[in-house]
PDB file of C-alpha atoms and ligand atoms in Angstrom:
ATOM      1  CA  MET A   1    -241.025   3.744 -12.739  1.00 41.00           C
ATOM      2  CA  SER A   2    -241.831   2.292  -9.241  1.00 41.00           C
ATOM      3  CA  VAL A   3    -238.908   1.944  -7.000  1.00 40.00           C
ATOM      4  CA  GLU A   4    -239.546  -2.379  -8.048  1.00 45.00           C
ATOM      5  CA  GLU A   5    -238.636  -1.002 -11.199  1.00 43.00           C
ATOM      6  CA  SER A   6    -235.479   1.330 -10.852  1.00 43.00           C
ATOM      7  CA  ARG A   7    -232.209  -0.362 -11.870  1.00 48.00           C
ATOM      8  CA  GLU A   8    -229.866   1.380  -9.450  1.00 51.00           C
ATOM      9  CA  GLU A   9    -229.056  -0.128  -6.069  1.00 53.00           C
ATOM     10  CA  PRO A  10    -232.205  -2.316  -3.992  1.00 59.00           C
ATOM     11  CA  LEU A  11    -232.895  -0.335  -1.922  1.00 70.00           C
ATOM     12  CA  ALA A  12    -233.581  -0.656   2.191  1.00 87.00           C
ATOM     13  CA  SER A  13    -236.879  -2.289   3.653  1.00 93.00           C
ATOM     14  CA  TYR A  14    -237.636  -0.421   6.783  1.00 97.00           C
ATOM     15  CA  PHE A  15    -239.844  -2.740   9.005  1.00 97.00           C
ATOM     16  CA  ILE A  16    -243.320  -0.394   9.590  1.00 98.00           C
ATOM     17  CA  GLY A  17    -245.643  -3.670  12.192  1.00 98.00           C
ATOM     18  CA  LYS A  18    -247.162  -6.944  11.452  1.00 98.00           C
ATOM     19  CA  LYS A  19    -249.722  -7.207   9.077  1.00 98.00           C
ATOM     20  CA  GLU A  20    -252.752  -7.351  11.154  1.00 98.00           C
ATOM     21  CA  ASP A  21    -251.424  -4.581  12.828  1.00 98.00           C
ATOM     22  CA  VAL A  22    -251.245  -2.361  10.136  1.00 98.00           C
ATOM     23  CA  MET A  23    -254.231  -4.262   9.057  1.00 98.00           C
ATOM     24  CA  GLN A  24    -256.483  -3.121  12.279  1.00 98.00           C
ATOM     25  CA  ALA A  25    -255.260  -0.031  12.340  1.00 98.00           C
ATOM     26  CA  LYS A  26    -255.859   1.194   8.855  1.00 98.00           C
ATOM     27  CA  LYS A  27    -252.782   4.169   9.599  1.00 98.00           C
ATOM     28  CA  VAL A  28    -249.387   3.916  11.019  1.00 98.00           C
ATOM     29  CA  SER A  29    -247.372   7.002  10.913  1.00 98.00           C
ATOM     30  CA  LYS A  30    -243.779   6.034  11.589  1.00 97.00           C
ATOM     31  CA  SER A  31    -240.028   7.920  11.160  1.00 96.00           C
ATOM     32  CA  VAL A  32    -237.718   5.539   9.289  1.00 95.00           C
ATOM     33  CA  ASN A  33    -234.550   6.923   8.611  1.00 93.00           C
ATOM     34  CA  GLY A  34    -235.277   9.748   8.688  1.00 92.00           C
ATOM     35  CA  ARG A  35    -238.386  10.048   7.191  1.00 95.00           C
ATOM     36  CA  ASP A  36    -241.812  10.145   8.047  1.00 97.00           C
ATOM     37  CA  VAL A  37    -244.153   8.242   6.482  1.00 98.00           C
ATOM     38  CA  LEU A  38    -247.983   7.218   6.449  1.00 98.00           C
ATOM     39  CA  VAL A  39    -248.872   3.802   6.104  1.00 98.00           C
ATOM     40  CA  ILE A  40    -252.544   3.089   4.900  1.00 98.00           C
ATOM     41  CA  TYR A  41    -254.502  -0.073   4.337  1.00 98.00           C
ATOM     42  CA  HIS A  42    -257.533   0.438   2.443  1.00 98.00           C
ATOM     43  CA  ALA A  43    -260.281  -1.764   0.898  1.00 96.00           C
ATOM     44  CA  GLY A  44    -257.537  -5.050   0.801  1.00 97.00           C
ATOM     45  CA  LYS A  45    -254.183  -2.147  -0.093  1.00 98.00           C
ATOM     46  CA  PHE A  46    -251.395  -0.870   1.268  1.00 98.00           C
ATOM     47  CA  TYR A  47    -250.467   2.407  -0.066  1.00 98.00           C
ATOM     48  CA  ALA A  48    -247.909   4.758   1.874  1.00 98.00           C
ATOM     49  CA  MET A  49    -246.783   8.434   1.292  1.00 98.00           C
ATOM     50  CA  ASP A  50    -245.105  10.967   3.110  1.00 98.00           C
ATOM     51  CA  VAL A  51    -247.349  11.755   6.232  1.00 98.00           C
ATOM     52  CA  HIS A  52    -246.502  15.451   5.532  1.00 98.00           C
ATOM     53  CA  CYS A  53    -249.278  17.198   3.179  1.00 98.00           C
ATOM     54  CA  TYR A  54    -247.444  19.142   0.349  1.00 98.00           C
ATOM     55  CA  HIS A  55    -249.724  21.683  -0.035  1.00 98.00           C
ATOM     56  CA  ALA A  56    -248.682  23.376   3.590  1.00 97.00           C
ATOM     57  CA  GLY A  57    -247.248  19.916   5.749  1.00 97.00           C
ATOM     58  CA  GLY A  58    -250.869  19.408   7.306  1.00 98.00           C
ATOM     59  CA  PRO A  59    -251.270  16.286   9.040  1.00 98.00           C
ATOM     60  CA  LEU A  60    -252.138  13.565   6.441  1.00 98.00           C
ATOM     61  CA  GLN A  61    -252.580  10.487   9.389  1.00 98.00           C
ATOM     62  CA  ASN A  62    -256.064  12.183  10.378  1.00 98.00           C
ATOM     63  CA  GLY A  63    -257.509  12.398   6.255  1.00 98.00           C
ATOM     64  CA  ASP A  64    -260.385  10.363   5.390  1.00 98.00           C
ATOM     65  CA  ILE A  65    -260.106   8.310   2.187  1.00 98.00           C
ATOM     66  CA  GLU A  66    -262.617   8.532  -0.409  1.00 98.00           C
ATOM     67  CA  GLU A  67    -263.262   8.118  -3.843  1.00 98.00           C
ATOM     68  CA  ILE A  68    -262.678  10.632  -6.251  1.00 97.00           C
ATOM     69  CA  ASN A  69    -262.915  10.570 -10.165  1.00 94.00           C
ATOM     70  CA  ASN A  70    -262.400   6.498  -9.723  1.00 96.00           C
ATOM     71  CA  LYS A  71    -259.065   7.059  -7.548  1.00 98.00           C
ATOM     72  CA  LEU A  72    -259.103   6.140  -4.694  1.00 98.00           C
ATOM     73  CA  CYS A  73    -257.530   9.516  -2.478  1.00 98.00           C
ATOM     74  CA  ILE A  74    -256.470  11.026   0.744  1.00 98.00           C
ATOM     75  CA  VAL A  75    -258.173  14.080   2.210  1.00 98.00           C
ATOM     76  CA  CYS A  76    -255.616  16.413   4.246  1.00 98.00           C
ATOM     77  CA  PRO A  77    -258.117  17.676   7.214  1.00 98.00           C
ATOM     78  CA  SER A  78    -256.051  20.807   7.194  1.00 98.00           C
ATOM     79  CA  HIS A  79    -257.278  22.154   3.587  1.00 98.00           C
ATOM     80  CA  LYS A  80    -258.914  19.582   2.852  1.00 98.00           C
ATOM     81  CA  TYR A  81    -256.787  18.990  -0.912  1.00 98.00           C
ATOM     82  CA  LYS A  82    -256.970  15.482  -2.580  1.00 98.00           C
ATOM     83  CA  ILE A  83    -254.309  13.082  -3.291  1.00 98.00           C
ATOM     84  CA  THR A  84    -254.155   9.481  -5.009  1.00 98.00           C
ATOM     85  CA  LEU A  85    -253.045   7.122  -2.852  1.00 98.00           C
ATOM     86  CA  ALA A  86    -251.211   4.974  -5.147  1.00 98.00           C
ATOM     87  CA  GLU A  87    -249.542   8.234  -7.092  1.00 98.00           C
ATOM     88  CA  GLY A  88    -249.329  10.954  -4.947  1.00 98.00           C
ATOM     89  CA  GLU A  89    -251.318  12.967  -7.242  1.00 98.00           C
ATOM     90  CA  GLY A  90    -252.820  15.943  -6.523  1.00 98.00           C
ATOM     91  CA  LEU A  91    -256.345  16.515  -7.819  1.00 98.00           C
ATOM     92  CA  TYR A  92    -258.805  19.740  -8.120  1.00 98.00           C
ATOM     93  CA  GLU A  93    -262.466  20.293  -9.271  1.00 96.00           C
ATOM     94  CA  ALA A  94    -262.257  23.162 -12.251  1.00 95.00           C
ATOM     95  CA  LEU A  95    -265.708  24.702 -14.014  1.00 93.00           C
ATOM     96  CA  ASN A  96    -264.547  25.894 -17.720  1.00 88.00           C
ATOM     97  CA  SER A  97    -266.286  28.969 -18.576  1.00 86.00           C
ATOM     98  CA  ASN A  98    -266.766  28.655 -21.830  1.00 89.00           C
ATOM     99  CA  GLU A  99    -269.209  26.221 -21.379  1.00 89.00           C
ATOM    100  CA  THR A 100    -272.388  27.490 -21.236  1.00 91.00           C
ATOM    101  CA  ILE A 101    -273.228  25.807 -18.518  1.00 91.00           C
ATOM    102  CA  PRO A 102    -270.290  24.812 -16.255  1.00 89.00           C
ATOM    103  CA  ILE A 103    -269.396  21.329 -14.579  1.00 91.00           C
ATOM    104  CA  PRO A 104    -267.346  20.783 -12.335  1.00 93.00           C
ATOM    105  CA  ARG A 105    -264.654  18.656 -13.258  1.00 95.00           C
ATOM    106  CA  TRP A 106    -261.820  16.864 -11.998  1.00 97.00           C
ATOM    107  CA  CYS A 107    -258.293  18.285 -12.805  1.00 97.00           C
ATOM    108  CA  SER A 108    -254.617  16.572 -11.971  1.00 97.00           C
ATOM    109  CA  LYS A 109    -252.089  19.018 -10.524  1.00 97.00           C
ATOM    110  CA  GLY A 110    -249.533  15.652 -11.015  1.00 98.00           C
ATOM    111  CA  ILE A 111    -247.687  14.245  -8.926  1.00 98.00           C
ATOM    112  CA  LYS A 112    -247.569  16.374  -5.607  1.00 98.00           C
ATOM    113  CA  GLN A 113    -246.899  13.686  -2.961  1.00 98.00           C
ATOM    114  CA  ARG A 114    -244.024  11.520  -2.977  1.00 98.00           C
ATOM    115  CA  VAL A 115    -245.699   7.820  -2.365  1.00 98.00           C
ATOM    116  CA  HIS A 116    -242.878   4.822  -1.234  1.00 98.00           C
ATOM    117  CA  THR A 117    -243.435   1.070  -1.988  1.00 97.00           C
ATOM    118  CA  VAL A 118    -244.785  -1.280   0.653  1.00 98.00           C
ATOM    119  CA  VAL A 119    -244.007  -4.690   1.043  1.00 96.00           C
ATOM    120  CA  GLU A 120    -245.118  -7.881   3.022  1.00 96.00           C
ATOM    121  CA  VAL A 121    -242.449 -10.273   3.997  1.00 96.00           C
ATOM    122  CA  ASP A 122    -243.735 -12.895   5.945  1.00 96.00           C
ATOM    123  CA  GLY A 123    -246.945 -11.015   7.414  1.00 97.00           C
ATOM    124  CA  ASP A 124    -244.610  -8.125   8.292  1.00 97.00           C
ATOM    125  CA  ILE A 125    -245.195  -4.484   6.431  1.00 98.00           C
ATOM    126  CA  PHE A 126    -242.395  -3.158   5.520  1.00 97.00           C
ATOM    127  CA  VAL A 127    -242.007   0.156   3.313  1.00 98.00           C
ATOM    128  CA  LYS A 128    -239.100   1.290   0.879  1.00 97.00           C
ATOM    129  CA  LEU A 129    -238.771   4.600   0.429  1.00 96.00           C
ATOM    130  CA  SER A 130    -238.989   6.533  -2.891  1.00 94.00           C
ATOM    131  CA  VAL A 131    -235.786   9.058  -3.119  1.00 87.00           C
ATOM    132  CA  HIS A 132    -235.729   9.384  -6.758  1.00 90.00           C
ATOM    133  CA  GLY A 133    -235.891  13.153  -8.183  1.00 94.00           C
ATOM    134  CA  TRP A 134    -237.889  15.933  -5.837  1.00 96.00           C
ATOM    135  CA  ILE A 135    -241.698  16.494  -4.760  1.00 97.00           C
ATOM    136  CA  GLU A 136    -243.360  18.848  -3.523  1.00 97.00           C
ATOM    137  CA  SER A 137    -243.978  17.149  -0.350  1.00 97.00           C
ATOM    138  CA  ASP A 138    -240.063  16.428   0.355  1.00 97.00           C
ATOM    139  CA  TYR A 139    -239.965  20.214   1.692  1.00 96.00           C
ATOM    140  CA  TYR A 140    -241.957  19.689   4.753  1.00 96.00           C
ATOM    141  CA  GLN A 141    -239.094  16.318   5.122  1.00 94.00           C
ATOM    142  CA  SER A 142    -236.523  18.448   4.651  1.00 83.00           C
ATOM    143  CA  GLU A 143    -233.582  19.996   6.768  1.00 79.00           C
ATOM    144  CA  LYS A 144    -234.981  23.340   6.445  1.00 78.00           C
ATOM    145  CA  HIS A 145    -238.293  22.551   7.476  1.00 80.00           C
ATOM    146  CA  ARG A 146    -237.824  20.991  10.449  1.00 75.00           C
ATOM    147  CA  LYS A 147    -235.260  24.691  11.076  1.00 77.00           C
ATOM    148  CA  GLU A 148    -238.108  26.793  10.324  1.00 80.00           C
ATOM    149  CA  LYS A 149    -240.975  25.049  12.239  1.00 75.00           C
ATOM    150  CA  CYS A 150    -238.205  25.377  15.216  1.00 71.00           C
ATOM    151  CA  ALA A 151    -236.975  28.680  14.876  1.00 70.00           C
ATOM    152  CA  PRO A 152    -238.905  31.160  17.307  1.00 65.00           C
TER     153      PRO A 152
HETATM  154 FE1  LIG B 201    -253.045  19.913   3.335  1.00 72.67          FE
HETATM  155 FE2  LIG B 201    -253.839  22.571   3.215  1.00 72.67          FE
HETATM  156  S1  LIG B 201    -252.011  21.469   4.667  1.00 72.67           S
HETATM  157  S2  LIG B 201    -254.484  21.137   2.705  1.00 72.67           S
END
């Protein structure tokens, strides 16, 4: 369920930047309401997700965009994990050892990275934060992680 479909109170929108500036930059990371998010402009569409990779907190703002298994993904620069832009799904390639000649196939780990909703209003880009449930990337936004990161 997207934020737009939620029956709960409408969530606040957070200003990211002017549409033209975000389009030109292609990736903009910003801290909004205590959360570090990444807005991506690619192939005519905007996407938003947590900026810290669900695997080990890698900097997704430095990741490349690739089409994998017909889905646009960001490839984390730290360990090359693939995350779909639209859903935050973790993809991995696997072999089936029961096959005579195993062929690598893309498989899903499920939703691993929190994605957010991008809204355009009069040439400005806003993000509505997704807050439902717990998703693995949430750990890198948590106070616990921030404390551990700062510990000597
Ligand atoms: Fe992103 Fe490891 S931190 S793949």
